[in-house]
Amino acid sequence: MFTKTLLLTALVGLGGDAVWGHEHSGSLQEHLSAQGPHKERLWYNVLPGDGGTQADSVFSGISTFGRIPYFPCLASDEEKFDIAFLGAPFDTGTSYRPGARFGPSGIRQGSRRLNLYGGYNTLLSVNPFNSWARVLDCGDIPVTSYDNAYAIKQIEQGHYSLLSRTPAYEADEGRKGPAKDGKVLPRIITLGGDHTIVLPILRSVKRAYGPVSVIHFDSHLDTWVPKVFGGAPTEQASVNHGTYFWHAYKEGLLKNNTNIHAGIRTTLSGPSDYENDAVVGFDLIEAHEIDEIGVGGIVKKIRERVGDGLVYLSIDIDSLDPAFAPATGTPETGGWSTRELRAIIRGLDGLQLVGADIVEVAPAYDTNAELTTMAAADILFEVMSVMVKTPLKSV
């Protein structure tokens, strides 16, 4: 307060209006409004629209996803949103390299320059940062690293707390939507975390919508029977990043036979793994198929499988080849390029996405150039664009 009083006194001596650094001009209020962080604008200037001012100093300020406004949504429901980014820093369900608990902060760091030039997505003809949708970074779910069972409950509770709220967009008030209560709900994009987090997220989604179809980008199936993947010496050990879809199937969280994996290239315990995968309710696209049918063929198979219903999108960063995303817990060579995966996600335009995540980003294994975290951020930019282009409707 004392500093602000001094600033006011100094500015009054300058005559009220003045020219400020970084090419900001106008009244004191306009000057203060240009200095983040605060809830309505970016850190250093308002979000530029078409032909507007280019963002400055994207390398400074506290990191949020794409430098969007931050609000502690889990502590307060005063701020409404249509799309929320939410971190789930959990990695004690991983089987090989840990470190994805730092994924949320790494992805935010990698997203800094997403709207350097305004954020307009030329290929989808939309600006997800400047649209009808209010987008917030809601921080992270406080996840314990000492008790997996409790952590999974925390993730479900935190996710549902945000998912079940009234969205910000005024036109959605009273409009009939696809949720079980007939309402339109906001959409949550979760920053993982290892892939185990999808089990509590799907529990949350079922509470709001009922069973949904899942599009799963990954190099691994993640539908393994617990005794095959990890041995399941205890009940809690049976829940991990290779078995969560098996549990989701057993709990009725998946819409029957409308789910699909894409990018699969893992080794198996044997052919029975694919047989079990089909029982769980998945079709699959192996990574090599892109060489025969191309991006368009991959998109066609995905869309034919999920149809026109509600879809949850889960993206493991290891669906990319380690040449493009080395910082992950279980890397597999022979994967897709960042360009190919982004193009496939753009091909999902028009689908009714109720939510999404990106997982298994472990920044400790990244290059100095933040290759993996930038790839993760750019992939979510496409997801966000698809969501903004296709508001949820009653189905």
mmCIF file of C-alpha atoms in Angstrom:
data_model
loop_
_atom_site.group_PDB
_atom_site.id
_atom_site.type_symbol
_atom_site.label_atom_id
_atom_site.label_comp_id
_atom_site.label_asym_id
_atom_site.label_seq_id
_atom_site.Cartn_x
_atom_site.Cartn_y
_atom_site.Cartn_z
ATOM 1 C CA MET A 1 0.000 0.000 0.000
ATOM 2 C CA PHE A 2 2.844 2.371 0.872
ATOM 3 C CA THR A 3 4.493 1.701 -2.483
ATOM 4 C CA LYS A 4 1.225 2.279 -4.318
ATOM 5 C CA THR A 5 0.727 5.591 -2.441
ATOM 6 C CA LEU A 6 4.178 6.745 -3.465
ATOM 7 C CA LEU A 7 3.404 5.824 -7.065
ATOM 8 C CA LEU A 8 0.145 7.734 -6.973
ATOM 9 C CA THR A 9 1.879 10.806 -5.531
ATOM 10 C CA ALA A 10 4.575 10.704 -8.167
ATOM 11 C CA LEU A 11 2.088 10.348 -10.986
ATOM 12 C CA VAL A 12 -0.124 13.176 -9.769
ATOM 13 C CA GLY A 13 2.983 15.370 -9.973
ATOM 14 C CA LEU A 14 3.283 14.304 -13.616
ATOM 15 C CA GLY A 15 -0.244 15.448 -14.383
ATOM 16 C CA GLY A 16 -2.312 12.254 -14.181
ATOM 17 C CA ASP A 17 -1.713 10.852 -17.670
ATOM 18 C CA ALA A 18 1.731 9.797 -18.780
ATOM 19 C CA VAL A 19 3.644 7.413 -20.951
ATOM 20 C CA TRP A 20 4.856 4.248 -19.230
ATOM 21 C CA GLY A 21 7.509 1.662 -20.060
ATOM 22 C CA HIS A 22 6.751 -1.147 -22.532
ATOM 23 C CA GLU A 23 4.731 1.311 -24.635
ATOM 24 C CA HIS A 24 1.823 1.479 -22.179
ATOM 25 C CA SER A 25 0.088 4.852 -22.111
ATOM 26 C CA GLY A 26 -2.965 6.456 -20.539
ATOM 27 C CA SER A 27 -4.272 6.814 -16.996
ATOM 28 C CA LEU A 28 -2.809 5.370 -13.825
ATOM 29 C CA GLN A 29 -5.566 2.761 -13.719
ATOM 30 C CA GLU A 30 -4.714 1.653 -17.235
ATOM 31 C CA HIS A 31 -1.074 1.449 -16.246
ATOM 32 C CA LEU A 32 -1.776 -0.648 -13.160
ATOM 33 C CA SER A 33 -4.112 -2.878 -15.189
ATOM 34 C CA ALA A 34 -1.239 -3.621 -17.544
ATOM 35 C CA GLN A 35 0.988 -4.897 -14.755
ATOM 36 C CA GLY A 36 0.064 -8.466 -13.774
ATOM 37 C CA PRO A 37 -0.616 -10.730 -12.189
ATOM 38 C CA HIS A 38 -4.346 -10.182 -11.882
ATOM 39 C CA LYS A 39 -7.460 -12.009 -12.913
ATOM 40 C CA GLU A 40 -8.551 -10.446 -16.195
ATOM 41 C CA ARG A 41 -5.422 -9.926 -18.257
ATOM 42 C CA LEU A 42 -1.994 -11.231 -19.145
ATOM 43 C CA TRP A 43 1.068 -10.359 -17.159
ATOM 44 C CA TYR A 44 2.195 -7.350 -19.146
ATOM 45 C CA ASN A 45 -0.549 -6.211 -21.488
ATOM 46 C CA VAL A 46 -4.034 -7.099 -22.616
ATOM 47 C CA LEU A 47 -4.386 -10.096 -24.874
ATOM 48 C CA PRO A 48 -3.940 -8.831 -28.415
ATOM 49 C CA GLY A 49 -6.792 -9.387 -30.812
ATOM 50 C CA ASP A 50 -6.542 -9.346 -34.594
ATOM 51 C CA GLY A 51 -3.890 -6.775 -35.419
ATOM 52 C CA GLY A 52 -3.439 -5.921 -31.748
ATOM 53 C CA THR A 53 -0.318 -5.329 -29.707
ATOM 54 C CA GLN A 54 2.165 -8.182 -29.598
ATOM 55 C CA ALA A 55 2.680 -9.621 -26.136
ATOM 56 C CA ASP A 56 5.926 -8.532 -24.504
ATOM 57 C CA SER A 57 8.251 -10.235 -22.035
ATOM 58 C CA VAL A 58 6.691 -13.705 -22.288
ATOM 59 C CA PHE A 59 9.800 -15.001 -20.557
ATOM 60 C CA SER A 60 8.917 -13.160 -17.330
ATOM 61 C CA GLY A 61 6.160 -13.419 -14.768
ATOM 62 C CA ILE A 62 4.765 -16.377 -12.854
ATOM 63 C CA SER A 63 4.097 -19.357 -15.132
ATOM 64 C CA THR A 64 0.516 -20.272 -15.890
ATOM 65 C CA PHE A 65 -0.574 -22.252 -18.924
ATOM 66 C CA GLY A 66 -0.127 -19.923 -21.874
ATOM 67 C CA ARG A 67 0.107 -17.006 -19.402
ATOM 68 C CA ILE A 68 -3.674 -17.104 -18.898
ATOM 69 C CA PRO A 69 -5.127 -15.731 -15.659
ATOM 70 C CA TYR A 70 -4.647 -17.773 -12.496
ATOM 71 C CA PHE A 71 -7.294 -18.267 -9.838
ATOM 72 C CA PRO A 72 -7.273 -20.721 -6.874
ATOM 73 C CA CYS A 73 -10.452 -22.447 -8.035
ATOM 74 C CA LEU A 74 -10.196 -25.261 -5.478
ATOM 75 C CA ALA A 75 -10.217 -22.717 -2.651
ATOM 76 C CA SER A 76 -12.947 -20.467 -4.049
ATOM 77 C CA ASP A 77 -15.784 -20.667 -6.554
ATOM 78 C CA GLU A 78 -16.053 -16.903 -7.014
ATOM 79 C CA GLU A 79 -14.533 -16.982 -10.501
ATOM 80 C CA LYS A 80 -16.389 -18.878 -13.208
ATOM 81 C CA PHE A 81 -14.732 -20.483 -16.217
ATOM 82 C CA ASP A 82 -15.573 -22.467 -19.332
ATOM 83 C CA ILE A 83 -12.236 -24.230 -19.643
ATOM 84 C CA ALA A 84 -9.873 -24.781 -16.712
ATOM 85 C CA PHE A 85 -6.323 -26.079 -16.631
ATOM 86 C CA LEU A 86 -5.739 -28.170 -13.522
ATOM 87 C CA GLY A 87 -2.532 -29.882 -12.426
ATOM 88 C CA ALA A 88 -2.435 -33.377 -10.923
ATOM 89 C CA PRO A 89 1.180 -33.805 -9.738
ATOM 90 C CA PHE A 90 1.058 -37.555 -9.043
ATOM 91 C CA ASP A 91 3.678 -40.074 -10.195
ATOM 92 C CA THR A 92 3.710 -42.898 -7.673
ATOM 93 C CA GLY A 93 1.831 -45.223 -10.022
ATOM 94 C CA THR A 94 4.618 -45.344 -12.580
ATOM 95 C CA SER A 95 6.568 -48.518 -13.376
ATOM 96 C CA TYR A 96 9.855 -47.187 -14.742
ATOM 97 C CA ARG A 97 11.160 -43.610 -14.527
ATOM 98 C CA PRO A 98 9.438 -41.337 -11.970
ATOM 99 C CA GLY A 99 9.255 -37.551 -12.221
ATOM 100 C CA ALA A 100 5.853 -36.779 -13.754
ATOM 101 C CA ARG A 101 4.853 -35.050 -10.507
ATOM 102 C CA PHE A 102 6.767 -32.122 -12.001
ATOM 103 C CA GLY A 103 4.802 -32.378 -15.246
ATOM 104 C CA PRO A 104 2.264 -29.619 -14.463
ATOM 105 C CA SER A 105 4.941 -27.036 -13.711
ATOM 106 C CA GLY A 106 7.044 -28.163 -16.674
ATOM 107 C CA ILE A 107 4.145 -27.932 -19.121
ATOM 108 C CA ARG A 108 3.290 -24.453 -17.891
ATOM 109 C CA GLN A 109 6.916 -23.441 -18.396
ATOM 110 C CA GLY A 110 6.850 -24.881 -21.918
ATOM 111 C CA SER A 111 3.652 -22.986 -22.757
ATOM 112 C CA ARG A 112 4.924 -19.454 -22.133
ATOM 113 C CA ARG A 113 5.139 -18.338 -25.729
ATOM 114 C CA LEU A 114 1.873 -19.894 -26.961
ATOM 115 C CA ASN A 115 0.180 -16.505 -27.323
ATOM 116 C CA LEU A 116 3.297 -14.441 -28.012
ATOM 117 C CA TYR A 117 1.659 -13.292 -31.256
ATOM 118 C CA GLY A 118 -1.913 -13.456 -29.978
ATOM 119 C CA GLY A 119 -2.657 -17.194 -29.957
ATOM 120 C CA TYR A 120 -4.641 -17.457 -33.202
ATOM 121 C CA ASN A 121 -4.732 -21.031 -34.529
ATOM 122 C CA THR A 122 -4.509 -20.598 -38.287
ATOM 123 C CA LEU A 123 -5.323 -24.214 -39.173
ATOM 124 C CA LEU A 124 -8.495 -24.304 -37.054
ATOM 125 C CA SER A 125 -9.391 -20.625 -37.617
ATOM 126 C CA VAL A 126 -9.910 -19.910 -33.934
ATOM 127 C CA ASN A 127 -8.146 -18.109 -31.094
ATOM 128 C CA PRO A 128 -8.708 -20.226 -27.973
ATOM 129 C CA PHE A 129 -7.236 -17.461 -25.797
ATOM 130 C CA ASN A 130 -9.646 -14.837 -27.124
ATOM 131 C CA SER A 131 -13.088 -16.341 -27.714
ATOM 132 C CA TRP A 132 -16.482 -16.867 -26.122
ATOM 133 C CA ALA A 133 -14.846 -19.155 -23.542
ATOM 134 C CA ARG A 134 -13.300 -17.912 -20.311
ATOM 135 C CA VAL A 135 -10.143 -19.904 -19.656
ATOM 136 C CA LEU A 136 -8.394 -20.050 -16.271
ATOM 137 C CA ASP A 137 -5.389 -21.806 -14.832
ATOM 138 C CA CYS A 138 -6.713 -23.196 -11.558
ATOM 139 C CA GLY A 139 -3.373 -24.384 -10.196
ATOM 140 C CA ASP A 140 -2.767 -27.909 -8.907
ATOM 141 C CA ILE A 141 -4.708 -30.420 -6.864
ATOM 142 C CA PRO A 142 -2.794 -30.891 -3.581
ATOM 143 C CA VAL A 143 -1.805 -34.537 -4.003
ATOM 144 C CA THR A 144 -0.067 -36.536 -1.299
ATOM 145 C CA SER A 145 2.973 -38.561 -2.338
ATOM 146 C CA TYR A 146 2.716 -40.923 0.646
ATOM 147 C CA ASP A 147 -0.579 -42.747 0.088
ATOM 148 C CA ASN A 148 -1.727 -43.655 -3.416
ATOM 149 C CA ALA A 149 -5.270 -44.546 -2.384
ATOM 150 C CA TYR A 150 -5.735 -41.193 -0.692
ATOM 151 C CA ALA A 151 -4.077 -39.336 -3.577
ATOM 152 C CA ILE A 152 -6.497 -40.914 -6.046
ATOM 153 C CA LYS A 153 -9.406 -39.724 -3.900
ATOM 154 C CA GLN A 154 -7.900 -36.228 -3.842
ATOM 155 C CA ILE A 155 -7.675 -36.162 -7.636
ATOM 156 C CA GLU A 156 -11.281 -37.300 -8.093
ATOM 157 C CA GLN A 157 -12.580 -34.810 -5.557
ATOM 158 C CA GLY A 158 -10.534 -31.938 -6.953
ATOM 159 C CA HIS A 159 -11.535 -32.665 -10.543
ATOM 160 C CA TYR A 160 -15.229 -33.047 -9.754
ATOM 161 C CA SER A 161 -15.213 -29.871 -7.673
ATOM 162 C CA LEU A 162 -14.383 -27.933 -10.830
ATOM 163 C CA LEU A 163 -16.292 -30.056 -13.332
ATOM 164 C CA SER A 164 -19.599 -29.698 -11.481
ATOM 165 C CA ARG A 165 -19.643 -25.883 -11.469
ATOM 166 C CA THR A 166 -21.692 -23.465 -13.538
ATOM 167 C CA PRO A 167 -19.722 -22.245 -16.574
ATOM 168 C CA ALA A 168 -18.900 -18.597 -17.204
ATOM 169 C CA TYR A 169 -20.457 -18.221 -20.635
ATOM 170 C CA GLU A 170 -23.761 -16.420 -20.137
ATOM 171 C CA ALA A 171 -25.434 -18.161 -23.040
ATOM 172 C CA ASP A 172 -25.003 -21.468 -21.185
ATOM 173 C CA GLU A 173 -27.160 -20.351 -18.270
ATOM 174 C CA GLY A 174 -30.326 -22.388 -18.419
ATOM 175 C CA ARG A 175 -29.334 -24.014 -21.716
ATOM 176 C CA LYS A 176 -29.926 -27.735 -21.943
ATOM 177 C CA GLY A 177 -26.686 -29.656 -21.999
ATOM 178 C CA PRO A 178 -25.314 -33.210 -22.064
ATOM 179 C CA ALA A 179 -24.667 -33.670 -18.343
ATOM 180 C CA LYS A 180 -26.831 -36.098 -16.367
ATOM 181 C CA ASP A 181 -28.645 -33.185 -14.753
ATOM 182 C CA GLY A 182 -29.342 -31.706 -18.191
ATOM 183 C CA LYS A 183 -26.924 -28.811 -17.763
ATOM 184 C CA VAL A 184 -23.882 -27.506 -19.608
ATOM 185 C CA LEU A 185 -20.688 -27.962 -17.584
ATOM 186 C CA PRO A 186 -17.224 -26.463 -17.933
ATOM 187 C CA ARG A 187 -14.379 -28.544 -19.315
ATOM 188 C CA ILE A 188 -11.228 -29.468 -17.426
ATOM 189 C CA ILE A 189 -7.850 -30.016 -19.092
ATOM 190 C CA THR A 190 -5.647 -31.873 -16.621
ATOM 191 C CA LEU A 191 -1.867 -31.635 -16.558
ATOM 192 C CA GLY A 192 -0.368 -34.886 -15.276
ATOM 193 C CA GLY A 193 1.077 -36.631 -13.514
ATOM 194 C CA ASP A 194 1.403 -40.265 -14.530
ATOM 195 C CA HIS A 195 -1.415 -41.990 -16.358
ATOM 196 C CA THR A 196 -2.939 -43.429 -13.183
ATOM 197 C CA ILE A 197 -4.703 -40.077 -12.758
ATOM 198 C CA VAL A 198 -7.154 -40.976 -15.507
ATOM 199 C CA LEU A 199 -8.959 -43.472 -13.254
ATOM 200 C CA PRO A 200 -10.108 -40.840 -10.724
ATOM 201 C CA ILE A 201 -10.790 -38.399 -13.561
ATOM 202 C CA LEU A 202 -13.071 -40.906 -15.298
ATOM 203 C CA ARG A 203 -14.818 -41.495 -11.983
ATOM 204 C CA SER A 204 -15.449 -37.764 -11.812
ATOM 205 C CA VAL A 205 -16.626 -37.672 -15.428
ATOM 206 C CA LYS A 206 -19.032 -40.554 -14.833
ATOM 207 C CA ARG A 207 -20.567 -38.702 -11.893
ATOM 208 C CA ALA A 208 -21.281 -35.783 -14.212
ATOM 209 C CA TYR A 209 -22.071 -37.473 -17.532
ATOM 210 C CA GLY A 210 -22.290 -41.232 -17.089
ATOM 211 C CA PRO A 211 -19.985 -43.547 -19.082
ATOM 212 C CA VAL A 212 -18.185 -41.858 -21.982
ATOM 213 C CA SER A 213 -16.067 -42.904 -24.948
ATOM 214 C CA VAL A 214 -12.301 -42.534 -24.580
ATOM 215 C CA ILE A 215 -9.719 -41.610 -27.199
ATOM 216 C CA HIS A 216 -6.361 -42.691 -25.830
ATOM 217 C CA PHE A 217 -3.079 -41.614 -27.454
ATOM 218 C CA ASP A 218 -0.287 -43.778 -26.070
ATOM 219 C CA SER A 219 2.448 -46.213 -26.982
ATOM 220 C CA HIS A 220 1.062 -48.647 -24.376
ATOM 221 C CA LEU A 221 -2.335 -50.306 -23.888
ATOM 222 C CA ASP A 222 -2.850 -49.457 -20.186
ATOM 223 C CA THR A 223 -5.604 -52.079 -20.041
ATOM 224 C CA TRP A 224 -3.466 -54.827 -18.534
ATOM 225 C CA VAL A 225 -4.906 -57.207 -15.962
ATOM 226 C CA PRO A 226 -3.255 -56.258 -12.651
ATOM 227 C CA LYS A 227 -1.672 -59.668 -12.123
ATOM 228 C CA VAL A 228 0.050 -59.276 -15.496
ATOM 229 C CA PHE A 229 1.206 -55.691 -14.953
ATOM 230 C CA GLY A 230 2.809 -55.382 -11.545
ATOM 231 C CA GLY A 231 1.671 -58.652 -10.051
ATOM 232 C CA ALA A 232 -0.969 -57.008 -7.821
ATOM 233 C CA PRO A 233 0.562 -58.061 -4.472
ATOM 234 C CA THR A 234 -1.920 -55.702 -2.770
ATOM 235 C CA GLU A 235 -5.167 -54.069 -3.774
ATOM 236 C CA GLN A 236 -3.507 -50.666 -4.071
ATOM 237 C CA ALA A 237 -0.572 -52.026 -6.074
ATOM 238 C CA SER A 238 -3.085 -53.251 -8.643
ATOM 239 C CA VAL A 239 -3.923 -49.631 -9.498
ATOM 240 C CA ASN A 240 -1.134 -48.128 -11.564
ATOM 241 C CA HIS A 241 -0.388 -46.460 -14.884
ATOM 242 C CA GLY A 242 -0.668 -49.736 -16.781
ATOM 243 C CA THR A 243 -3.948 -51.017 -15.308
ATOM 244 C CA TYR A 244 -6.216 -48.016 -14.782
ATOM 245 C CA PHE A 245 -8.342 -48.719 -17.893
ATOM 246 C CA TRP A 246 -8.933 -52.275 -16.669
ATOM 247 C CA HIS A 247 -10.278 -50.827 -13.429
ATOM 248 C CA ALA A 248 -12.308 -48.248 -15.373
ATOM 249 C CA TYR A 249 -13.903 -51.064 -17.360
ATOM 250 C CA LYS A 250 -14.698 -53.043 -14.214
ATOM 251 C CA GLU A 251 -16.282 -49.936 -12.642
ATOM 252 C CA GLY A 252 -18.431 -49.169 -15.703
ATOM 253 C CA LEU A 253 -16.746 -45.853 -16.489
ATOM 254 C CA LEU A 254 -16.298 -46.582 -20.213
ATOM 255 C CA LYS A 255 -18.977 -46.542 -22.864
ATOM 256 C CA ASN A 256 -19.053 -50.040 -24.327
ATOM 257 C CA ASN A 257 -16.999 -50.707 -27.469
ATOM 258 C CA THR A 258 -16.582 -47.064 -28.494
ATOM 259 C CA ASN A 259 -13.071 -46.553 -27.137
ATOM 260 C CA ILE A 260 -9.823 -46.478 -29.092
ATOM 261 C CA HIS A 261 -6.076 -46.375 -28.574
ATOM 262 C CA ALA A 262 -3.839 -44.634 -31.111
ATOM 263 C CA GLY A 263 -0.054 -44.803 -31.400
ATOM 264 C CA ILE A 264 0.388 -48.267 -29.872
ATOM 265 C CA ARG A 265 3.828 -49.856 -30.314
ATOM 266 C CA THR A 266 4.594 -51.602 -27.036
ATOM 267 C CA THR A 267 5.827 -55.136 -26.523
ATOM 268 C CA LEU A 268 3.310 -57.491 -24.918
ATOM 269 C CA SER A 269 3.267 -60.397 -22.519
ATOM 270 C CA GLY A 270 1.657 -62.187 -25.458
ATOM 271 C CA PRO A 271 -1.392 -62.118 -27.785
ATOM 272 C CA SER A 272 -3.689 -62.403 -24.767
ATOM 273 C CA ASP A 273 -2.941 -58.747 -23.969
ATOM 274 C CA TYR A 274 -4.713 -57.696 -27.173
ATOM 275 C CA GLU A 275 -7.550 -60.105 -26.442
ATOM 276 C CA ASN A 276 -8.010 -58.598 -22.979
ATOM 277 C CA ASP A 277 -7.843 -55.119 -24.485
ATOM 278 C CA ALA A 278 -10.801 -55.915 -26.738
ATOM 279 C CA VAL A 279 -12.770 -57.233 -23.746
ATOM 280 C CA VAL A 280 -12.135 -53.955 -21.916
ATOM 281 C CA GLY A 281 -13.758 -52.216 -24.886
ATOM 282 C CA PHE A 282 -10.958 -50.777 -26.997
ATOM 283 C CA ASP A 283 -10.049 -50.898 -30.647
ATOM 284 C CA LEU A 284 -6.498 -49.875 -31.461
ATOM 285 C CA ILE A 285 -4.362 -48.153 -34.057
ATOM 286 C CA GLU A 286 -0.718 -49.146 -34.035
ATOM 287 C CA ALA A 287 1.859 -46.443 -34.628
ATOM 288 C CA HIS A 288 3.164 -47.983 -37.862
ATOM 289 C CA GLU A 289 -0.263 -47.682 -39.515
ATOM 290 C CA ILE A 290 0.380 -44.020 -40.205
ATOM 291 C CA ASP A 291 2.864 -45.150 -42.869
ATOM 292 C CA GLU A 292 0.077 -46.924 -44.791
ATOM 293 C CA ILE A 293 -3.032 -44.789 -44.176
ATOM 294 C CA GLY A 294 -1.565 -41.415 -43.225
ATOM 295 C CA VAL A 295 -2.905 -38.831 -40.810
ATOM 296 C CA GLY A 296 -6.270 -38.740 -42.575
ATOM 297 C CA GLY A 297 -6.700 -42.481 -42.212
ATOM 298 C CA ILE A 298 -5.881 -42.346 -38.499
ATOM 299 C CA VAL A 299 -8.443 -39.590 -37.962
ATOM 300 C CA LYS A 300 -11.061 -41.520 -39.942
ATOM 301 C CA LYS A 301 -10.634 -44.652 -37.809
ATOM 302 C CA ILE A 302 -10.857 -42.666 -34.577
ATOM 303 C CA ARG A 303 -13.993 -40.802 -35.581
ATOM 304 C CA GLU A 304 -15.726 -43.928 -36.844
ATOM 305 C CA ARG A 305 -15.031 -45.665 -33.554
ATOM 306 C CA VAL A 306 -16.234 -42.985 -31.125
ATOM 307 C CA GLY A 307 -19.181 -41.702 -33.174
ATOM 308 C CA ASP A 308 -21.104 -38.577 -32.152
ATOM 309 C CA GLY A 309 -21.325 -39.158 -28.406
ATOM 310 C CA LEU A 310 -19.450 -37.668 -25.493
ATOM 311 C CA VAL A 311 -15.702 -38.223 -25.590
ATOM 312 C CA TYR A 312 -12.880 -37.961 -23.090
ATOM 313 C CA LEU A 313 -9.411 -37.430 -24.583
ATOM 314 C CA SER A 314 -6.302 -38.760 -22.844
ATOM 315 C CA ILE A 315 -2.845 -38.114 -24.278
ATOM 316 C CA ASP A 316 0.314 -39.807 -23.064
ATOM 317 C CA ILE A 317 3.317 -37.799 -24.229
ATOM 318 C CA ASP A 318 5.044 -41.096 -25.041
ATOM 319 C CA SER A 319 2.746 -41.423 -28.056
ATOM 320 C CA LEU A 320 5.404 -39.166 -29.574
ATOM 321 C CA ASP A 321 8.728 -40.651 -30.564
ATOM 322 C CA PRO A 322 11.475 -39.976 -27.982
ATOM 323 C CA ALA A 323 13.227 -37.894 -30.644
ATOM 324 C CA PHE A 324 10.421 -35.357 -30.123
ATOM 325 C CA ALA A 325 9.579 -36.030 -26.466
ATOM 326 C CA PRO A 326 12.385 -37.702 -24.522
ATOM 327 C CA ALA A 327 11.174 -36.597 -21.082
ATOM 328 C CA THR A 328 8.771 -39.356 -20.192
ATOM 329 C CA GLY A 329 8.618 -42.318 -17.847
ATOM 330 C CA THR A 330 8.375 -45.185 -20.346
ATOM 331 C CA PRO A 331 9.721 -44.049 -23.741
ATOM 332 C CA GLU A 332 9.211 -46.231 -26.818
ATOM 333 C CA THR A 333 10.950 -45.612 -30.145
ATOM 334 C CA GLY A 334 9.079 -45.708 -33.442
ATOM 335 C CA GLY A 335 6.441 -43.157 -32.470
ATOM 336 C CA TRP A 336 4.770 -40.260 -34.194
ATOM 337 C CA SER A 337 6.199 -36.805 -34.719
ATOM 338 C CA THR A 338 4.817 -33.742 -32.973
ATOM 339 C CA ARG A 339 3.508 -32.482 -36.320
ATOM 340 C CA GLU A 340 1.642 -35.735 -36.966
ATOM 341 C CA LEU A 341 -0.001 -35.857 -33.533
ATOM 342 C CA ARG A 342 -1.044 -32.213 -33.695
ATOM 343 C CA ALA A 343 -2.605 -32.809 -37.108
ATOM 344 C CA ILE A 344 -4.504 -35.850 -35.814
ATOM 345 C CA ILE A 345 -5.879 -33.870 -32.868
ATOM 346 C CA ARG A 346 -7.012 -31.085 -35.196
ATOM 347 C CA GLY A 347 -8.842 -33.805 -37.105
ATOM 348 C CA LEU A 348 -11.010 -34.348 -34.024
ATOM 349 C CA ASP A 349 -12.636 -30.943 -34.588
ATOM 350 C CA GLY A 350 -16.386 -31.267 -34.079
ATOM 351 C CA LEU A 351 -16.278 -34.060 -31.506
ATOM 352 C CA GLN A 352 -17.995 -33.486 -28.152
ATOM 353 C CA LEU A 353 -14.957 -33.426 -25.875
ATOM 354 C CA VAL A 354 -16.031 -33.318 -22.223
ATOM 355 C CA GLY A 355 -12.471 -33.135 -20.946
ATOM 356 C CA ALA A 356 -8.855 -33.986 -21.668
ATOM 357 C CA ASP A 357 -5.465 -34.594 -20.131
ATOM 358 C CA ILE A 358 -1.823 -34.884 -21.046
ATOM 359 C CA VAL A 359 0.291 -37.141 -18.874
ATOM 360 C CA GLU A 360 3.682 -38.748 -18.275
ATOM 361 C CA VAL A 361 5.698 -35.573 -18.866
ATOM 362 C CA ALA A 362 8.765 -35.909 -16.618
ATOM 363 C CA PRO A 363 10.815 -32.718 -17.106
ATOM 364 C CA ALA A 364 13.960 -34.053 -15.403
ATOM 365 C CA TYR A 365 14.707 -36.104 -18.542
ATOM 366 C CA ASP A 366 14.106 -33.243 -20.979
ATOM 367 C CA THR A 367 16.633 -31.427 -23.123
ATOM 368 C CA ASN A 368 17.912 -28.004 -22.107
ATOM 369 C CA ALA A 369 15.654 -26.607 -24.822
ATOM 370 C CA GLU A 370 12.498 -27.924 -23.054
ATOM 371 C CA LEU A 371 11.616 -30.024 -26.088
ATOM 372 C CA THR A 372 9.074 -32.271 -24.364
ATOM 373 C CA THR A 373 7.297 -29.628 -22.319
ATOM 374 C CA MET A 374 6.924 -27.409 -25.385
ATOM 375 C CA ALA A 375 5.492 -30.337 -27.346
ATOM 376 C CA ALA A 376 3.012 -31.049 -24.539
ATOM 377 C CA ALA A 377 1.941 -27.397 -24.423
ATOM 378 C CA ASP A 378 1.513 -27.209 -28.193
ATOM 379 C CA ILE A 379 -0.586 -30.388 -28.190
ATOM 380 C CA LEU A 380 -2.873 -28.876 -25.549
ATOM 381 C CA PHE A 381 -3.125 -25.730 -27.639
ATOM 382 C CA GLU A 382 -4.733 -27.893 -30.328
ATOM 383 C CA VAL A 383 -7.010 -29.579 -27.783
ATOM 384 C CA MET A 384 -8.070 -26.219 -26.396
ATOM 385 C CA SER A 385 -8.766 -24.951 -29.911
ATOM 386 C CA VAL A 386 -10.977 -27.946 -30.702
ATOM 387 C CA MET A 387 -12.934 -27.395 -27.473
ATOM 388 C CA VAL A 388 -13.507 -23.718 -28.221
ATOM 389 C CA LYS A 389 -14.659 -24.490 -31.775
ATOM 390 C CA THR A 390 -17.196 -27.041 -30.557
ATOM 391 C CA PRO A 391 -19.223 -26.011 -27.502
ATOM 392 C CA LEU A 392 -20.939 -28.886 -25.727
ATOM 393 C CA LYS A 393 -24.522 -29.561 -26.699
ATOM 394 C CA SER A 394 -27.278 -31.893 -25.679
ATOM 395 C CA VAL A 395 -26.772 -35.295 -27.283
#
